[in-house]
Amino acid sequence: QVQLVESGGGLVQAGGSLRLSCAASGRTFSSYVMGWFRQAPGKEREFVASIIWNGGRTYYADSVKGRFTISRDNAKNTVYLQMNSLKPEDTAVYYCAARLASSTAYAYWGQGTQVTVSS
């Protein structure tokens, strides 16, 4: 079992930056692929970024490439999402999620943190 708790959301002006954190419980954090997803009002949840167990490979949605950076610190059981050059369309609830490398489905989800970007 993995429990995930996000933090770091808030209100920021367009062009600004925020760093989201996701703290995970459990001794096997390094076994999991970690991902960030987001859901805007009236829209489906969408993939934002993911990172494999050792941070050696990352993946991004086209909409955030070059602006967002995902990273992880396995010693702290934490994954981060650095968001730069934020746009109003980045406004959403951001969720942290975890899956085993052998699975395609994210089995564990956090409660989400709100990010609001004003124009």
XYZ file of N, CA and C in Angstrom:
357
model
N 0.833 -1.183 0.000
C 0.000 0.000 0.000
C 0.878 1.247 0.000
N 0.439 2.227 -0.736
C 1.144 3.513 -0.803
C 0.122 4.612 -0.567
N 0.432 5.500 0.332
C -0.411 6.686 0.544
C 0.333 7.905 0.039
N -0.384 8.757 -0.672
C 0.221 9.913 -1.321
C -0.454 11.185 -0.842
N 0.355 12.187 -0.524
C -0.170 13.475 -0.073
C 0.519 14.591 -0.852
N -0.270 15.332 -1.625
C 0.268 16.443 -2.411
C 0.248 17.732 -1.599
N 1.143 18.631 -1.970
C 1.174 19.972 -1.387
C 1.829 20.913 -2.386
N 1.689 22.201 -2.129
C 2.372 23.192 -2.943
C 1.497 23.929 -3.933
N 0.237 23.562 -4.024
C -0.647 24.274 -4.925
C -0.956 25.670 -4.427
N -1.603 26.456 -5.277
C -1.964 27.813 -4.880
C -2.351 28.648 -6.065
N -2.411 29.951 -5.827
C -2.770 30.928 -6.845
C -1.507 31.651 -7.312
N -1.318 31.713 -8.612
C -0.141 32.373 -9.171
C -0.539 33.099 -10.445
N 0.174 34.159 -10.752
C -0.098 34.890 -11.990
C 0.531 34.167 -13.184
N -0.040 34.401 -14.329
C 0.515 33.830 -15.551
C 1.991 34.223 -15.688
N 2.799 33.242 -16.092
C 4.228 33.462 -16.185
C 4.990 33.089 -14.927
N 4.277 32.847 -13.862
C 4.903 32.509 -12.596
C 5.231 31.034 -12.480
N 5.702 30.661 -11.286
C 6.141 29.285 -11.040
C 5.554 28.749 -9.745
N 5.411 27.442 -9.705
C 5.032 26.733 -8.494
C 5.765 25.397 -8.484
N 6.022 24.886 -7.294
C 6.574 23.539 -7.177
C 5.626 22.692 -6.334
N 5.129 21.646 -6.929
C 4.286 20.700 -6.207
C 5.146 19.587 -5.626
N 4.738 19.115 -4.471
C 5.406 17.988 -3.837
C 4.390 16.889 -3.568
N 4.860 15.672 -3.577
C 4.004 14.526 -3.261
C 4.800 13.611 -2.344
N 4.367 13.536 -1.104
C 5.024 12.695 -0.113
C 4.339 11.332 -0.067
N 5.128 10.295 -0.148
C 4.593 8.933 -0.171
C 4.964 8.175 1.084
N 4.041 7.379 1.555
C 4.325 6.486 2.675
C 4.765 5.141 2.115
N 5.319 4.316 2.960
C 5.694 2.984 2.503
C 7.183 2.858 2.268
N 7.681 1.653 2.425
C 9.112 1.417 2.316
C 9.552 1.103 0.906
N 8.609 0.951 -0.013
C 8.970 0.534 -1.357
C 8.732 1.629 -2.385
N 8.847 2.875 -1.942
C 8.598 4.011 -2.844
C 9.423 3.899 -4.105
N 10.660 3.488 -3.975
C 11.548 3.453 -5.137
C 11.131 2.391 -6.150
N 10.192 1.535 -5.791
C 9.737 0.508 -6.724
C 8.701 1.040 -7.707
N 8.184 2.221 -7.435
C 7.042 2.718 -8.183
C 7.426 3.754 -9.229
N 6.731 3.673 -10.339
C 6.716 4.770 -11.293
C 5.759 5.818 -10.725
N 6.186 7.054 -10.701
C 5.371 8.139 -10.148
C 4.903 9.055 -11.271
N 3.666 9.486 -11.143
C 3.109 10.350 -12.172
C 2.351 11.525 -11.587
N 2.217 12.550 -12.395
C 1.348 13.691 -12.082
C 0.272 13.760 -13.153
N -0.940 13.988 -12.701
C -2.096 14.156 -13.576
C -2.809 15.439 -13.156
N -3.697 15.928 -14.003
C -4.471 17.098 -13.632
C -5.865 16.997 -14.216
N -6.782 17.682 -13.556
C -8.159 17.720 -14.029
C -8.702 19.129 -13.871
N -9.038 19.720 -15.000
C -9.631 21.051 -15.005
C -11.155 20.927 -14.910
N -11.845 21.975 -14.461
C -13.302 21.912 -14.353
C -13.953 21.556 -15.687
N -14.829 20.561 -15.657
C -15.555 20.163 -16.850
C -14.758 19.337 -17.836
N -13.527 18.979 -17.455
C -12.682 18.200 -18.359
C -12.268 16.891 -17.715
N -11.825 15.967 -18.536
C -11.343 14.695 -18.024
C -9.936 14.864 -17.441
N -9.608 13.964 -16.538
C -8.262 13.979 -15.987
C -7.261 13.631 -17.092
N -6.129 14.334 -17.093
C -5.140 14.111 -18.137
C -3.757 13.911 -17.542
N -2.948 13.171 -18.269
C -1.561 12.910 -17.883
C -0.746 14.192 -18.026
N 0.142 14.415 -17.061
C 1.043 15.568 -17.114
C 2.490 15.114 -17.276
N 2.945 14.241 -16.375
C 4.342 13.812 -16.401
C 4.505 12.541 -15.579
N 5.578 11.801 -15.874
C 5.890 10.616 -15.066
C 7.388 10.424 -15.009
N 7.818 9.629 -14.022
C 9.243 9.406 -13.803
C 9.434 7.981 -13.304
N 10.441 7.295 -13.864
C 10.667 5.914 -13.444
C 11.375 5.879 -12.095
N 11.612 4.682 -11.594
C 12.026 4.514 -10.208
C 13.315 5.256 -9.849
N 14.267 5.326 -10.752
C 15.547 5.954 -10.403
C 15.689 7.357 -11.001
N 14.621 7.866 -11.575
C 14.672 9.193 -12.165
C 15.378 9.257 -13.498
N 15.770 8.102 -14.012
C 16.558 8.088 -15.226
C 15.772 8.353 -16.497
N 14.468 8.272 -16.398
C 13.637 8.517 -17.579
C 12.378 9.267 -17.141
N 12.055 10.277 -17.911
C 10.861 11.065 -17.634
C 10.026 11.208 -18.896
N 8.742 11.439 -18.697
C 7.810 11.600 -19.807
C 6.907 12.794 -19.500
N 6.545 13.524 -20.563
C 5.734 14.715 -20.394
C 4.641 14.791 -21.450
N 3.532 15.371 -21.053
C 2.525 15.737 -22.032
C 3.075 16.863 -22.901
N 2.677 16.894 -24.150
C 3.178 17.932 -25.058
C 2.870 19.328 -24.538
N 1.752 19.468 -23.860
C 1.310 20.782 -23.404
C 2.206 21.371 -22.313
N 3.037 20.548 -21.677
C 3.871 21.055 -20.580
C 5.362 20.903 -20.860
N 5.718 20.260 -21.957
C 7.139 20.072 -22.272
C 7.872 21.395 -22.328
N 9.028 21.417 -21.698
C 9.834 22.631 -21.688
C 9.464 23.609 -20.597
N 8.324 23.375 -19.931
C 7.890 24.279 -18.852
C 7.860 23.567 -17.495
N 7.500 22.300 -17.508
C 7.394 21.513 -16.264
C 8.545 20.524 -16.177
N 8.972 20.242 -14.949
C 10.010 19.252 -14.711
C 9.602 18.359 -13.547
N 9.606 17.057 -13.787
C 9.308 16.094 -12.730
C 10.622 15.536 -12.202
N 10.676 15.342 -10.894
C 11.873 14.775 -10.283
C 11.445 13.997 -9.038
N 12.367 13.210 -8.506
C 12.040 12.450 -7.307
C 13.268 12.314 -6.418
N 13.000 12.183 -5.130
C 14.042 11.953 -4.141
C 13.622 10.707 -3.369
N 14.188 9.581 -3.717
C 13.765 8.323 -3.097
C 14.136 8.258 -1.619
N 15.176 8.982 -1.228
C 15.548 9.012 0.187
C 14.491 9.723 1.022
N 13.748 10.638 0.387
C 12.700 11.381 1.086
C 11.306 10.888 0.723
N 11.229 9.853 -0.096
C 9.922 9.335 -0.539
C 9.051 10.449 -1.118
N 9.639 11.276 -1.937
C 8.931 12.445 -2.451
C 9.176 12.611 -3.945
N 8.122 12.991 -4.641
C 8.225 13.356 -6.050
C 7.778 14.797 -6.193
N 8.407 15.505 -7.116
C 8.163 16.925 -7.295
C 7.698 17.214 -8.724
N 6.989 18.320 -8.858
C 6.661 18.842 -10.173
C 6.947 20.337 -10.151
N 8.033 20.717 -10.786
C 8.381 22.131 -10.917
C 7.657 22.678 -12.134
N 6.846 23.697 -11.930
C 6.037 24.261 -13.014
C 6.451 25.706 -13.236
N 6.989 25.984 -14.400
C 7.426 27.331 -14.776
C 6.585 27.857 -15.931
N 6.657 29.148 -16.140
C 5.929 29.794 -17.245
C 4.468 29.347 -17.264
N 3.840 29.398 -16.129
C 2.475 28.912 -16.006
C 1.507 29.752 -16.830
N 0.500 29.060 -17.352
C -0.512 29.680 -18.186
C -1.886 29.471 -17.535
N -2.852 30.314 -17.844
C -4.199 30.116 -17.283
C -4.758 28.727 -17.580
N -4.399 28.166 -18.717
C -4.900 26.835 -19.060
C -4.267 25.713 -18.239
N -3.284 26.042 -17.420
C -2.723 25.057 -16.488
C -3.566 24.945 -15.216
N -4.550 25.806 -15.079
C -5.417 25.762 -13.903
C -6.138 24.424 -13.823
N -5.985 23.746 -12.682
C -6.573 22.415 -12.511
C -6.272 21.920 -11.097
N -6.898 20.817 -10.753
C -6.477 20.068 -9.577
C -5.418 19.089 -10.045
N -4.277 19.113 -9.373
C -3.163 18.257 -9.738
C -3.091 17.068 -8.771
N -2.960 15.881 -9.362
C -2.922 14.646 -8.589
C -1.599 13.923 -8.788
N -1.103 13.386 -7.710
C 0.052 12.509 -7.735
C -0.453 11.075 -7.775
N 0.253 10.205 -8.488
C -0.172 8.818 -8.592
C 1.044 7.903 -8.668
N 0.822 6.635 -8.308
C 1.910 5.662 -8.303
C 1.461 4.364 -8.948
N 2.369 3.736 -9.676
C 2.099 2.413 -10.226
C 3.392 1.603 -10.202
N 3.226 0.305 -10.154
C 4.387 -0.551 -10.292
C 4.851 -0.535 -11.742
N 6.119 -0.738 -11.950
C 6.664 -0.706 -13.309
C 6.055 -1.804 -14.178
N 5.620 -2.878 -13.551
C 5.039 -3.997 -14.293
C 3.575 -3.774 -14.650
N 3.011 -2.684 -14.181
C 1.597 -2.408 -14.425
C 1.442 -1.173 -15.295
N 0.363 -1.116 -16.063
C 0.068 0.072 -16.856
C -0.907 0.994 -16.140
N -1.490 0.516 -15.060
C -2.508 1.296 -14.357
C -1.935 1.888 -13.072
N -2.266 3.143 -12.835
C -1.880 3.788 -11.589
C -2.847 3.340 -10.499
N -2.302 2.657 -9.501
C -3.141 2.049 -8.475
C -3.378 2.963 -7.275
N -2.491 3.927 -7.074
C -2.573 4.772 -5.890
C -2.613 6.233 -6.296
N -3.494 6.988 -5.621
C -3.711 8.382 -5.960
C -3.755 9.237 -4.700
N -3.253 10.457 -4.840
C -3.397 11.416 -3.768
C -4.732 12.115 -3.852
N -4.958 13.043 -2.927
C -6.244 13.732 -2.849
C -6.295 14.954 -3.763
N -5.162 15.360 -4.280
C -5.116 16.479 -5.208
C -4.800 17.802 -4.540
N -4.221 18.697 -5.313
C -3.937 20.047 -4.850
C -4.303 21.025 -5.961
N -4.968 22.119 -5.579
C -5.483 23.062 -6.570
C -4.388 24.011 -7.029
N -4.272 24.174 -8.330
C -3.393 25.171 -8.931
C -4.266 26.102 -9.766
N -4.187 27.391 -9.457
C -4.963 28.382 -10.189
C -4.004 29.430 -10.750
N -4.064 29.628 -12.059
C -3.202 30.590 -12.730
C -4.082 31.718 -13.257
N -3.838 32.913 -12.770
C -4.632 34.062 -13.188
C -3.967 34.770 -14.367
N -4.788 35.346 -15.217
C -4.255 36.038 -16.401
C -3.996 37.498 -16.131
